[in-house]
CSV table of C-alpha atoms and ligand atoms in Angstrom, one decimal:
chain,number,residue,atom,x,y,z
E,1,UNK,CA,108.0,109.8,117.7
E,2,UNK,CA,111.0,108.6,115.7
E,3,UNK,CA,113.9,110.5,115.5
E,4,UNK,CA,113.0,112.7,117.9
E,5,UNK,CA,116.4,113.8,119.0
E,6,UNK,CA,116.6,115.5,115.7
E,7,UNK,CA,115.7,119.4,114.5
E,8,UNK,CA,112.1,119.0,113.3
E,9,UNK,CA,111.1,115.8,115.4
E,10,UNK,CA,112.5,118.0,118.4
E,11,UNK,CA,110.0,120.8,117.8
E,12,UNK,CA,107.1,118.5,116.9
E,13,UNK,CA,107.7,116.9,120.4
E,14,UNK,CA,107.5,119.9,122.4
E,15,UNK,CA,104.8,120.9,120.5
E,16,UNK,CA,103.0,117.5,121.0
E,17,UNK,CA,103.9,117.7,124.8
E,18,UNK,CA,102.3,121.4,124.9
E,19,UNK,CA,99.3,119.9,123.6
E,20,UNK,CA,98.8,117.8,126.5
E,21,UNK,CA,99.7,114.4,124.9
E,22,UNK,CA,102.5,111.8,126.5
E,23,UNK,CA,104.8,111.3,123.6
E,24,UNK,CA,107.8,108.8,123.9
E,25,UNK,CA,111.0,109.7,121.6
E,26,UNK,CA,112.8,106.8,119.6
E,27,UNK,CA,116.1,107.9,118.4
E,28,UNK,CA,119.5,106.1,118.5
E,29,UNK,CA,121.6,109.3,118.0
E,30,UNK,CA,123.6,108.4,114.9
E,31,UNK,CA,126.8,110.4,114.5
E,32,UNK,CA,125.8,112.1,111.4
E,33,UNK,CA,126.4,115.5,113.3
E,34,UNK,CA,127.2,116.4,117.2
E,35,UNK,CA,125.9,114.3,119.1
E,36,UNK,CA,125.4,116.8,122.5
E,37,UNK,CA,123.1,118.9,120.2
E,38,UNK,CA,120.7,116.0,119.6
E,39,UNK,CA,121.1,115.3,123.6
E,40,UNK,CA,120.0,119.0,124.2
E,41,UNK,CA,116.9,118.8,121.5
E,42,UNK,CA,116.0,115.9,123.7
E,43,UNK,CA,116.6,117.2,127.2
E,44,UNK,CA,113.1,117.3,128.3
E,45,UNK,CA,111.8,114.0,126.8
E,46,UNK,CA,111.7,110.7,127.7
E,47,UNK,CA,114.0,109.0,124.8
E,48,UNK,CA,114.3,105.4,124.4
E,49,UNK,CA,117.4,104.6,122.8
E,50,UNK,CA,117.5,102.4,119.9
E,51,UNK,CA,118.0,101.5,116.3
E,52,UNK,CA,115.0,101.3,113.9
E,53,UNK,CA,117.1,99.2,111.8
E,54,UNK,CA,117.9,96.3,114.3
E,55,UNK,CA,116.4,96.9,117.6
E,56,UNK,CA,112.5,94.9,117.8
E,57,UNK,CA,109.6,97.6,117.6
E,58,UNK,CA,106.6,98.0,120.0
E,59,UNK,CA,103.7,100.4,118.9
E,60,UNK,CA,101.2,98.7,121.2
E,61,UNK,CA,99.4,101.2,122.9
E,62,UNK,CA,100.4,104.1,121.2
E,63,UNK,CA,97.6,106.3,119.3
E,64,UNK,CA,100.0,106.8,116.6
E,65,UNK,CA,103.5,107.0,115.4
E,66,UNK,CA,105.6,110.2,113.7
E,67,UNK,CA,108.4,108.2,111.9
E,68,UNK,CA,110.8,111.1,111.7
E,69,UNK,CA,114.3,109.0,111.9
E,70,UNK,CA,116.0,109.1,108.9
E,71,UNK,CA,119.2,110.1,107.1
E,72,UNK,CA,119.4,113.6,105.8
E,73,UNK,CA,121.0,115.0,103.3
E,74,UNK,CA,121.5,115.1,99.4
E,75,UNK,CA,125.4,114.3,99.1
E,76,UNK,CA,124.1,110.8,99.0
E,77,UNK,CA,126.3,109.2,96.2
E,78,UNK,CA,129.6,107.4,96.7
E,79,UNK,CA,130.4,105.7,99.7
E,80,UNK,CA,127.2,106.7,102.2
E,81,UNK,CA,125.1,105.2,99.8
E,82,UNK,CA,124.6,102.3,102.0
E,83,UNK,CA,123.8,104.5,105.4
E,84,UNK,CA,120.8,105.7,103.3
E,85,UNK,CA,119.3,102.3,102.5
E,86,UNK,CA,119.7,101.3,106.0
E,87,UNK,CA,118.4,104.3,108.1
E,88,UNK,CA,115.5,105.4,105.4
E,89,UNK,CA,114.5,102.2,103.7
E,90,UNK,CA,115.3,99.2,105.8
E,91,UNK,CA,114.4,101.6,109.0
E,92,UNK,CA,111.2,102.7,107.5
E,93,UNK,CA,110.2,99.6,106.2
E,94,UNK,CA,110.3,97.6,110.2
E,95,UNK,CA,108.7,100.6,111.6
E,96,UNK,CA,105.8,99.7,109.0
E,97,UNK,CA,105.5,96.2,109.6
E,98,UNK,CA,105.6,97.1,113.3
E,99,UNK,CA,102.7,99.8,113.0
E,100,UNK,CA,100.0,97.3,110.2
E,101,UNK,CA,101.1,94.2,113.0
E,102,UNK,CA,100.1,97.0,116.0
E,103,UNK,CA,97.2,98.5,114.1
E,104,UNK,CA,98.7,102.2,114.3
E,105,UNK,CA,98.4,105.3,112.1
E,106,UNK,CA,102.0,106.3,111.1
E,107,UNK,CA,102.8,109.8,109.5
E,108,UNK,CA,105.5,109.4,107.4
E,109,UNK,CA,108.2,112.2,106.8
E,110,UNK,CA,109.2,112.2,103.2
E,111,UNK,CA,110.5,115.2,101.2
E,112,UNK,CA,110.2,117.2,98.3
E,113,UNK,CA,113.7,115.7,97.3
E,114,UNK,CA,111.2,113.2,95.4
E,115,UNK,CA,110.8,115.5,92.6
E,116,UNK,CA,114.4,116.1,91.7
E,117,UNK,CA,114.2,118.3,88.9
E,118,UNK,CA,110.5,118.7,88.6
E,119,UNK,CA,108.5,118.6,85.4
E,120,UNK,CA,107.0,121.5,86.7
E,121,UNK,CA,106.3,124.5,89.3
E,122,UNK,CA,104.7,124.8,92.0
E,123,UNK,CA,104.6,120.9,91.6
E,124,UNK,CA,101.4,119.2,93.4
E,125,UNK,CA,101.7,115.5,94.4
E,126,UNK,CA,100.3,114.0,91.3
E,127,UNK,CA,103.6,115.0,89.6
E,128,UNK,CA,105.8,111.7,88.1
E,129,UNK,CA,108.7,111.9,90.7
E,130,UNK,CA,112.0,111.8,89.6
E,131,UNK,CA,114.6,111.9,92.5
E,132,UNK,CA,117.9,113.3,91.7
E,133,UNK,CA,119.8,112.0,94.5
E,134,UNK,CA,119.9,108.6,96.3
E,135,UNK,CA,118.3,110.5,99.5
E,136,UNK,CA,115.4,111.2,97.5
E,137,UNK,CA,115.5,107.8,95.7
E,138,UNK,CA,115.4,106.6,99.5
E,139,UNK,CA,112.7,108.7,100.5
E,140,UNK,CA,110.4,107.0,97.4
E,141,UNK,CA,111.2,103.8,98.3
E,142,UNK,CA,110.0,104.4,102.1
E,143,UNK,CA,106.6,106.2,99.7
E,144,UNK,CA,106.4,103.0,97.9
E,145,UNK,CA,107.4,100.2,101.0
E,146,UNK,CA,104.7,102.3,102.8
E,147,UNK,CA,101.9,102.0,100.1
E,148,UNK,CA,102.7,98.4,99.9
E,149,UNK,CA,102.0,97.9,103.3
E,150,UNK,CA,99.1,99.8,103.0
E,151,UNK,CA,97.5,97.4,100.3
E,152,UNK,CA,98.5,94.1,101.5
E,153,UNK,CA,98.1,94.7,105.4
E,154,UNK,CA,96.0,97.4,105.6
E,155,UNK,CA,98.8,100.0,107.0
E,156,UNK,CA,97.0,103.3,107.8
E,157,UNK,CA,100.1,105.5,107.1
E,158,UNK,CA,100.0,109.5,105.9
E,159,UNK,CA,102.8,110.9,103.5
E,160,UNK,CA,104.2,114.2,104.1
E,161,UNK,CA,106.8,115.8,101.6
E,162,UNK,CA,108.4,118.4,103.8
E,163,UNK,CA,110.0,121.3,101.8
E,164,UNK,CA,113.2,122.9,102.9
E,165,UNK,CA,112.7,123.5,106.7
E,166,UNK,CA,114.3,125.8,108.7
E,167,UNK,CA,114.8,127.2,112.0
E,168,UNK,CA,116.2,127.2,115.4
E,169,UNK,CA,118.1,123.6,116.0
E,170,UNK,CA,118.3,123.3,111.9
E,171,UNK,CA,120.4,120.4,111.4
E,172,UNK,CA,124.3,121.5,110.9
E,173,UNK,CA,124.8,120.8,107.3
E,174,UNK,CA,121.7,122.6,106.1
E,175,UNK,CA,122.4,126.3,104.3
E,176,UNK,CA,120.6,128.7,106.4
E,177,UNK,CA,122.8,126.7,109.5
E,178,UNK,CA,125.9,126.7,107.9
E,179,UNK,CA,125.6,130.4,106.7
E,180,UNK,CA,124.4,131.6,109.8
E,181,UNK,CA,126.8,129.8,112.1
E,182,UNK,CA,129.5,131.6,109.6
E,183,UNK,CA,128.0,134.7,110.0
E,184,UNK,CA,128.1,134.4,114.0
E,185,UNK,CA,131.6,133.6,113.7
E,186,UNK,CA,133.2,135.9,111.0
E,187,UNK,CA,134.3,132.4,109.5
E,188,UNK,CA,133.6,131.8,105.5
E,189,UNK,CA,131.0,130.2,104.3
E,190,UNK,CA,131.2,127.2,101.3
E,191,UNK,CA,128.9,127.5,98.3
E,192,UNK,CA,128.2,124.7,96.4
E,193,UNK,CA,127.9,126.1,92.7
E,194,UNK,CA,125.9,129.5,91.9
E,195,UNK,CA,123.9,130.5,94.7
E,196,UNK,CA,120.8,130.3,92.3
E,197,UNK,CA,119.3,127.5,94.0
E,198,UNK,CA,115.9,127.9,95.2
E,199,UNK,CA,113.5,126.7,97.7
E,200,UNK,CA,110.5,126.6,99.0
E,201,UNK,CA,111.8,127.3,102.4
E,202,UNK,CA,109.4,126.5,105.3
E,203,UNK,CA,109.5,127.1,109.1
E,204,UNK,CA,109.4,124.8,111.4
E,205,UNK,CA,106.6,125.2,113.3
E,206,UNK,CA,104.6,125.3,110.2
E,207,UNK,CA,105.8,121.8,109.3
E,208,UNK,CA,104.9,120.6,113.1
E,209,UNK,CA,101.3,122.2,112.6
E,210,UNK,CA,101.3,120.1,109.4
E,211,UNK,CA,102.2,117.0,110.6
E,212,UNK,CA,99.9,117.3,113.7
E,213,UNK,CA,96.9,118.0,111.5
E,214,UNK,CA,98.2,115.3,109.8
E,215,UNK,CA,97.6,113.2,112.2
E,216,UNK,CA,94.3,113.8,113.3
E,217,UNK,CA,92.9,113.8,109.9
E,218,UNK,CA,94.8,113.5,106.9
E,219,UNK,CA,94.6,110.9,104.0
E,220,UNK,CA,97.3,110.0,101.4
E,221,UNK,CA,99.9,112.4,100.3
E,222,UNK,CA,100.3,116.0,101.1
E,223,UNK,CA,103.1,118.7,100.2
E,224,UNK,CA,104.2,120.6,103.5
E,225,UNK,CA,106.1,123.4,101.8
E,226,UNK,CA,106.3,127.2,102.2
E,227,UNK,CA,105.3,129.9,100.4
E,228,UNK,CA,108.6,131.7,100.1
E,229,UNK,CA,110.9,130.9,97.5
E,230,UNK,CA,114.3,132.8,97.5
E,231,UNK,CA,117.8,131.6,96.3
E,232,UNK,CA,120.5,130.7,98.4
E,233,UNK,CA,122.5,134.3,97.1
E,234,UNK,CA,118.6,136.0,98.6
E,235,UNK,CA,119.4,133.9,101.5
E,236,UNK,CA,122.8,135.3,102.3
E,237,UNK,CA,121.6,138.6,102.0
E,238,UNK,CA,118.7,138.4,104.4
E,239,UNK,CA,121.4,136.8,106.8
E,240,UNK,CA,123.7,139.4,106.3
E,241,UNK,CA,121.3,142.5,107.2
E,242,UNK,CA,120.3,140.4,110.3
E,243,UNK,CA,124.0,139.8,111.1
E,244,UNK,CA,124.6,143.3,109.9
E,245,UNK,CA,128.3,141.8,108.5
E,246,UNK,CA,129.4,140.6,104.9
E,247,UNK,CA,129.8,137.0,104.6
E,248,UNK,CA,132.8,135.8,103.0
E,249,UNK,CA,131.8,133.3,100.6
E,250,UNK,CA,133.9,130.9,99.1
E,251,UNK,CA,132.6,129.4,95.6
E,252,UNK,CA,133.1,125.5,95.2
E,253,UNK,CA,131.2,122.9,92.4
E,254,UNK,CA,127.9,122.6,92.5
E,255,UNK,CA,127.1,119.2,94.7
E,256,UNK,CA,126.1,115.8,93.0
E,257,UNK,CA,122.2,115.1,93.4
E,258,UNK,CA,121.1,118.8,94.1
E,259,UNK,CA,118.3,120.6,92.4
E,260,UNK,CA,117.9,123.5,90.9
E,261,UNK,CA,114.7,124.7,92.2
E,262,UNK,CA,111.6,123.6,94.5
E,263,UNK,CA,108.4,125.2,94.8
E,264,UNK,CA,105.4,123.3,96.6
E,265,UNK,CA,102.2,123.8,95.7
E,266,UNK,CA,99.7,122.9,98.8
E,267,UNK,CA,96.1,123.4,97.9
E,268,UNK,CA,95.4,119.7,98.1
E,269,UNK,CA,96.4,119.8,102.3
E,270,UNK,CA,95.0,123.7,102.4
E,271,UNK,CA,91.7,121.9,101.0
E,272,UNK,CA,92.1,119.0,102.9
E,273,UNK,CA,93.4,120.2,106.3
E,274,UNK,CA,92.6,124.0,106.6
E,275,UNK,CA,97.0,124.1,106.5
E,276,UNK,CA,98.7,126.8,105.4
E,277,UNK,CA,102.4,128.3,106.0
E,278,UNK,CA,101.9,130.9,108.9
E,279,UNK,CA,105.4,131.9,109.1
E,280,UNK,CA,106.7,134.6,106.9
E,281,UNK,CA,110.6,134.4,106.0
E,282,UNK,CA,111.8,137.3,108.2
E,283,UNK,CA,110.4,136.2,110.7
E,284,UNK,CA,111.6,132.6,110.5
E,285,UNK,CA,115.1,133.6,109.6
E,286,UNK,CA,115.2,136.4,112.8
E,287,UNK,CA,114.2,133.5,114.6
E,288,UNK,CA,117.1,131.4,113.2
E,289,UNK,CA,119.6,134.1,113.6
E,290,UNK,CA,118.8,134.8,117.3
E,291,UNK,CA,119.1,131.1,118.4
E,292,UNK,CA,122.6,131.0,116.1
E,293,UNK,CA,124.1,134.4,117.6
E,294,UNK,CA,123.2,133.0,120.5
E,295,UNK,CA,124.3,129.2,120.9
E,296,UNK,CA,127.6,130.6,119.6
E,297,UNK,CA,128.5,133.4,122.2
Y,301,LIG,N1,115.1,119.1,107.5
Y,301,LIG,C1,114.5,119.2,106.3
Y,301,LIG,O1,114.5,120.2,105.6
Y,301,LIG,C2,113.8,118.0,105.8
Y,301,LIG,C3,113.1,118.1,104.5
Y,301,LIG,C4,112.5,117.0,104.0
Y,301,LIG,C5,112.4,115.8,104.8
Y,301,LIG,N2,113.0,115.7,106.0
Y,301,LIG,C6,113.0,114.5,106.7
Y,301,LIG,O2,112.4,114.8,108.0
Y,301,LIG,C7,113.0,113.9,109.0
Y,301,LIG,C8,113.6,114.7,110.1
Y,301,LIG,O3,114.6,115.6,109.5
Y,301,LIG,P1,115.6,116.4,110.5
Y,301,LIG,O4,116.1,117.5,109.6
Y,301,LIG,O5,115.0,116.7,111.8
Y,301,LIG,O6,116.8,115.4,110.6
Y,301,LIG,P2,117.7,115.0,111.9
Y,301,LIG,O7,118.9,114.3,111.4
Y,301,LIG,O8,117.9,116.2,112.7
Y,301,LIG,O9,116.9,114.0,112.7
Y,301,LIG,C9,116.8,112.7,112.4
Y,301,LIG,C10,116.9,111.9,113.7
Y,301,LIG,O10,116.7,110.5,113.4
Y,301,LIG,C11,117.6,109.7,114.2
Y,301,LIG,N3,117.8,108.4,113.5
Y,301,LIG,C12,118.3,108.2,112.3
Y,301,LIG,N4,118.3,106.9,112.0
Y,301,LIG,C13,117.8,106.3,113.0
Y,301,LIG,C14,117.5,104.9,113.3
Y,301,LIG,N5,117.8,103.9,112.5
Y,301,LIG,N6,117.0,104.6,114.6
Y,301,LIG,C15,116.7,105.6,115.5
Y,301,LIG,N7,116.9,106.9,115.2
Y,301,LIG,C16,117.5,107.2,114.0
Y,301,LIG,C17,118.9,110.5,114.3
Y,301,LIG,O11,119.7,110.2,115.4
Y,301,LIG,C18,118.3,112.0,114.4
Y,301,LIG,O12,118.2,112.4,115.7
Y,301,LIG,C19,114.1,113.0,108.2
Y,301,LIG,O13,113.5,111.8,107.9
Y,301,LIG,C20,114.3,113.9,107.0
Y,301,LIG,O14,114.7,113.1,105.9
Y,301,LIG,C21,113.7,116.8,106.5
């Protein structure tokens, strides 16, 4: 498991483990956010600490590979540009060569960022993507550096388009973190133009399911998105009747690279898979909010 120091490759891990299966954790804990947090997601695997990029890579032995690592994160233009090519693409790309030279299945964790703006709604896989940010630019390379490895070595690798996940551990920079961190404590909360944003927001264990069935049989591309849509101002307001306070929002531009609206349509991995999002947004959120109210007291 790559990245698995991080939110969702965390909770696919103890999932895993649960199951009965040995899983070993790659991650080299890039600074992107706190550091003892990814130490804490980690506490009860074995990690071995190292850089996708640079490091050499040794599947050998393994039954197959979750490549998780990656930089999140669609403020992605400007200056970082260069952290995205080297921790998606150039990352992505050695842990392919390593998996066609090894002969292992790799499930690949892309995201519904490659749709940008989409043509249409709920989009299916088939849709022409058209990225709106250099994450999701990133994220289609690693599509496309994994298909070519697919045709010209024979790589046997799966393509998951995770949609907006959420949940307990949710890395720091994501909404539902940042509002419901504010919320804990009575600090305001920055939003980055109307509000009207939506997403198909999906729970984390949903995504974990996903990935796992996935695994054991899955072929090609599937969407791994919820079936809850709300906008970020539906968002806050959910928060706030959990948190039972107002939150004091504070308007800013709308950021570079971000969409307007996702909505993932899943029959081909429902068809395919028997997957479906379990977890309904209240529950997912009071999930959130308990682990936020209480990591902050
Ligand atoms: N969270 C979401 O809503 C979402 C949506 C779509 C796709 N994804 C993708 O799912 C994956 C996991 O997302 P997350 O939210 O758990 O992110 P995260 O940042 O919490 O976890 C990523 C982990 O990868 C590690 N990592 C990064 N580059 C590495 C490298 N070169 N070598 C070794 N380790 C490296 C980091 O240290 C981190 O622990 C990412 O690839 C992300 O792009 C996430």
């Amino acid at each position: 498991m790559t990245g698995a120091a991080g939110f969702i490759g965390s909770h696919l891990a103890e999932a895993l483990q649960a199951g009965g299966h040995d899983v070993v954790g790659l991650d080299c804990f890039t600074d992107f956010y706190d550091r003892a947090l990814k130490e804490e997601n980690a506490r009860d695997l074995e990690v071995l600490r190292l850089d996708l990029a640079d490091d050499p890579l040794d599947f050998s032995g393994f039954d197959g590979v979750f490549h998780l690592a990656g930089q999140g994160g669609a403020l992605s233009f400007g200056s970082v540009f260069p952290l995205y090519l080297r921790l998606n693409v150039l990352a992505s790309q050695r842990v392919f060569e390593a998996a066609a030279r090894d002969g292992v299945r790799v499930v690949f964790a892309s995201s519904s960022s490659v749709y940008g703006d989409a043509e249409g709604y709920p989009t299916a896989e088939e849709t022409v993507p058209a990225p709106a940010s250099p994450y999701g630019v990133s994220k289609l390379a690693c599509e496309h550096v994994a298909a070519a490895y697919a045709r010209s070595f024979g790589l046997d690798v799966l393509l998951l388009r995770y949609f907006s996940v959420y949940g307990p551990r949710q890395r720091p920079d994501m909404a539902f973190a940042r509002i419901a961190r504010a919320l804990a404590t009575g600090r305001p909360f920055e939003l980055y133009g109307d509000g009207g944003q939506s997403r198909s927001w999906t729970y984390v264990s949903d995504v974990v399911e996903a990935s796992i069935a996935a695994m054991e049989s899955g072929r090609g591309t599937y969407n791994v998105g919820g079936n809850d849509e709300v906008s970020l101002l539906e968002a806050i307001s959910l928060f706030e009747d959990l948190a039972q306070r107002q939150l004091e929002v504070r308007i800013r531009a709308e950021a570079d690279g971000d969409h307007r609206r996702t909505r993932a349509e899943t029959s081909r991995i429902r068809s395919d898979l028997g997957w479906e999002p379990r977890t309904p947004l209240a529950d997912g959120l009071q999930a959130q909010w308990d682990w936020t109210a209480a990591s902050v007291s």
